[in-house]
mmCIF file of C-alpha atoms in Angstrom:
data_model
loop_
_atom_site.group_PDB
_atom_site.id
_atom_site.type_symbol
_atom_site.label_atom_id
_atom_site.label_comp_id
_atom_site.label_asym_id
_atom_site.label_seq_id
_atom_site.Cartn_x
_atom_site.Cartn_y
_atom_site.Cartn_z
ATOM 1 C CA UNK A 1 -14.333 -2.056 -13.293
ATOM 2 C CA UNK A 2 -13.203 -2.573 -9.137
ATOM 3 C CA UNK A 3 -13.259 0.480 -8.150
ATOM 4 C CA UNK A 4 -14.523 1.148 -4.733
ATOM 5 C CA UNK A 5 -14.566 4.600 -2.846
ATOM 6 C CA UNK A 6 -12.224 5.597 -6.023
ATOM 7 C CA UNK A 7 -9.846 2.478 -5.152
ATOM 8 C CA UNK A 8 -9.214 0.585 -7.782
ATOM 9 C CA UNK A 9 -5.816 -1.527 -8.769
ATOM 10 C CA UNK A 10 -4.012 -0.065 -11.699
ATOM 11 C CA UNK A 11 -3.207 -3.265 -13.217
ATOM 12 C CA UNK A 12 -0.617 -1.725 -16.016
ATOM 13 C CA UNK A 13 1.245 -0.988 -13.452
ATOM 14 C CA UNK A 14 1.038 -4.210 -12.214
ATOM 15 C CA UNK A 15 1.977 -6.190 -15.496
ATOM 16 C CA UNK A 16 5.055 -3.740 -16.171
ATOM 17 C CA UNK A 17 6.468 -4.078 -12.942
ATOM 18 C CA UNK A 18 6.173 -7.808 -13.026
ATOM 19 C CA UNK A 19 7.320 -7.557 -16.300
ATOM 20 C CA UNK A 20 10.713 -5.756 -15.213
ATOM 21 C CA UNK A 21 10.615 -8.226 -12.566
ATOM 22 C CA UNK A 22 11.075 -11.742 -14.500
ATOM 23 C CA UNK A 23 12.162 -10.100 -18.349
ATOM 24 C CA UNK A 24 14.119 -7.049 -17.742
ATOM 25 C CA UNK A 25 13.651 -3.481 -18.038
ATOM 26 C CA UNK A 26 13.727 -2.846 -22.125
ATOM 27 C CA UNK A 27 10.999 -5.349 -22.300
ATOM 28 C CA UNK A 28 8.810 -3.439 -19.718
ATOM 29 C CA UNK A 29 9.931 -0.109 -20.209
ATOM 30 C CA UNK A 30 8.103 -0.216 -23.813
ATOM 31 C CA UNK A 31 4.942 -2.272 -22.646
ATOM 32 C CA UNK A 32 4.859 0.257 -20.056
ATOM 33 C CA UNK A 33 5.325 3.418 -22.530
ATOM 34 C CA UNK A 34 2.330 2.083 -25.166
ATOM 35 C CA UNK A 35 -0.242 1.411 -22.300
ATOM 36 C CA UNK A 36 0.873 4.933 -20.838
ATOM 37 C CA UNK A 37 -0.261 6.286 -24.176
ATOM 38 C CA UNK A 38 -3.422 4.245 -23.721
ATOM 39 C CA UNK A 39 -4.226 5.609 -20.774
ATOM 40 C CA UNK A 40 -3.078 9.179 -21.767
ATOM 41 C CA UNK A 41 -5.478 9.141 -25.006
ATOM 42 C CA UNK A 42 -7.829 7.391 -22.902
ATOM 43 C CA UNK A 43 -8.379 10.216 -20.406
ATOM 44 C CA UNK A 44 -7.510 13.662 -21.233
ATOM 45 C CA UNK A 45 -5.726 14.916 -18.324
ATOM 46 C CA UNK A 46 -2.291 15.762 -18.540
ATOM 47 C CA UNK A 47 -1.456 13.805 -21.908
ATOM 48 C CA UNK A 48 2.159 12.085 -21.692
ATOM 49 C CA UNK A 49 2.494 11.419 -18.018
ATOM 50 C CA UNK A 50 0.766 7.951 -17.689
ATOM 51 C CA UNK A 51 3.686 7.019 -20.606
ATOM 52 C CA UNK A 52 5.850 9.049 -18.346
ATOM 53 C CA UNK A 53 5.446 7.340 -15.095
ATOM 54 C CA UNK A 54 4.888 4.148 -16.142
ATOM 55 C CA UNK A 55 8.206 3.863 -18.445
ATOM 56 C CA UNK A 56 9.537 5.346 -15.445
ATOM 57 C CA UNK A 57 8.479 2.644 -12.828
ATOM 58 C CA UNK A 58 9.668 -0.534 -15.281
ATOM 59 C CA UNK A 59 13.230 1.473 -15.527
ATOM 60 C CA UNK A 60 13.160 1.452 -11.338
ATOM 61 C CA UNK A 61 11.971 -1.973 -11.496
ATOM 62 C CA UNK A 62 14.208 -3.379 -13.771
ATOM 63 C CA UNK A 63 17.185 -1.293 -11.337
ATOM 64 C CA UNK A 64 15.857 -2.959 -8.308
ATOM 65 C CA UNK A 65 15.745 -6.527 -10.150
ATOM 66 C CA UNK A 66 19.519 -6.373 -10.178
ATOM 67 C CA UNK A 67 19.713 -5.622 -6.344
ATOM 68 C CA UNK A 68 16.669 -7.424 -3.985
ATOM 69 C CA UNK A 69 15.076 -10.547 -5.533
ATOM 70 C CA UNK A 70 11.843 -9.884 -6.885
ATOM 71 C CA UNK A 71 10.828 -13.110 -7.430
ATOM 72 C CA UNK A 72 9.892 -13.657 -3.443
ATOM 73 C CA UNK A 73 6.718 -12.001 -3.191
ATOM 74 C CA UNK A 74 7.111 -10.299 -0.347
ATOM 75 C CA UNK A 75 9.749 -7.849 -1.683
ATOM 76 C CA UNK A 76 7.286 -8.203 -5.762
ATOM 77 C CA UNK A 77 4.896 -6.650 -3.245
ATOM 78 C CA UNK A 78 6.728 -4.330 -1.072
ATOM 79 C CA UNK A 79 8.347 -2.601 -4.393
ATOM 80 C CA UNK A 80 4.816 -2.492 -5.568
ATOM 81 C CA UNK A 81 3.473 -0.892 -3.084
ATOM 82 C CA UNK A 82 5.989 2.165 -2.867
ATOM 83 C CA UNK A 83 6.195 2.686 -7.139
ATOM 84 C CA UNK A 84 2.430 2.837 -6.263
ATOM 85 C CA UNK A 85 3.050 5.456 -4.076
ATOM 86 C CA UNK A 86 5.747 7.159 -6.080
ATOM 87 C CA UNK A 87 3.502 7.320 -9.222
ATOM 88 C CA UNK A 88 0.971 9.355 -7.243
ATOM 89 C CA UNK A 89 3.505 11.577 -6.330
ATOM 90 C CA UNK A 90 5.122 11.969 -10.348
ATOM 91 C CA UNK A 91 1.308 12.321 -11.631
ATOM 92 C CA UNK A 92 0.540 15.008 -9.227
ATOM 93 C CA UNK A 93 4.129 16.722 -9.238
ATOM 94 C CA UNK A 94 3.691 16.263 -13.239
ATOM 95 C CA UNK A 95 0.472 18.699 -12.675
ATOM 96 C CA UNK A 96 2.072 21.052 -10.947
ATOM 97 C CA UNK A 97 4.660 22.176 -13.344
ATOM 98 C CA UNK A 98 2.307 21.643 -16.846
ATOM 99 C CA UNK A 99 -1.310 22.480 -15.297
ATOM 100 C CA UNK A 100 0.089 24.389 -12.141
ATOM 101 C CA UNK A 101 -2.232 22.494 -10.147
ATOM 102 C CA UNK A 102 -0.990 19.186 -7.929
ATOM 103 C CA UNK A 103 -3.244 16.235 -9.243
ATOM 104 C CA UNK A 104 -4.242 14.917 -6.413
ATOM 105 C CA UNK A 105 -6.273 11.273 -6.496
ATOM 106 C CA UNK A 106 -8.242 11.786 -2.897
ATOM 107 C CA UNK A 107 -6.805 9.927 -0.058
ATOM 108 C CA UNK A 108 -8.544 6.670 0.105
ATOM 109 C CA UNK A 109 -6.790 6.070 -3.481
ATOM 110 C CA UNK A 110 -3.330 7.325 -2.258
ATOM 111 C CA UNK A 111 -4.005 4.721 1.149
ATOM 112 C CA UNK A 112 -5.799 1.992 -0.482
ATOM 113 C CA UNK A 113 -4.358 1.543 -4.240
ATOM 114 C CA UNK A 114 -0.928 0.319 -3.170
ATOM 115 C CA UNK A 115 -2.413 -2.673 -0.924
ATOM 116 C CA UNK A 116 -4.290 -3.815 -3.594
ATOM 117 C CA UNK A 117 -1.264 -3.613 -6.249
ATOM 118 C CA UNK A 118 0.619 -5.840 -4.217
ATOM 119 C CA UNK A 119 -2.493 -7.938 -4.241
ATOM 120 C CA UNK A 120 -2.782 -8.058 -7.588
ATOM 121 C CA UNK A 121 0.510 -8.314 -8.807
ATOM 122 C CA UNK A 122 1.168 -11.027 -5.887
ATOM 123 C CA UNK A 123 -2.224 -12.845 -8.070
ATOM 124 C CA UNK A 124 -0.318 -12.120 -10.765
ATOM 125 C CA UNK A 125 3.359 -13.150 -10.065
ATOM 126 C CA UNK A 126 1.656 -16.998 -8.737
ATOM 127 C CA UNK A 127 0.080 -17.502 -11.864
ATOM 128 C CA UNK A 128 3.148 -15.952 -13.655
ATOM 129 C CA UNK A 129 5.316 -18.656 -12.046
ATOM 130 C CA UNK A 130 2.702 -21.782 -12.972
ATOM 131 C CA UNK A 131 1.725 -20.788 -16.405
ATOM 132 C CA UNK A 132 3.972 -18.360 -17.820
ATOM 133 C CA UNK A 133 7.948 -19.595 -17.702
ATOM 134 C CA UNK A 134 7.150 -22.637 -19.336
#
């Protein structure tokens, strides 16, 4: 567990974005939905929220793949930072809609996790480029 003051990289979000950037939205959406269901079963907060957020992240990363060169590390890291913040806001809004309270992760998680995700996707992308395309 890589948590530090409540902030940890979201490896399943990172892998979902990376698969969407490298292979396309459909495969990433299937993987993101399955991983999201796993996350939703593992924690009993708002069932279905993680599956929806990871599926939407895969879809929008696939859309961004057509507009932006996501093979470049900088654009992939920037996209990951934006999608992480969007995921936090989406999780909060889903909580607001269904449980009548904004699901707040805390300032440390909001400010640090996107950059941890960017570092994780940079490492995962480098590994994918070395071993994944054979």
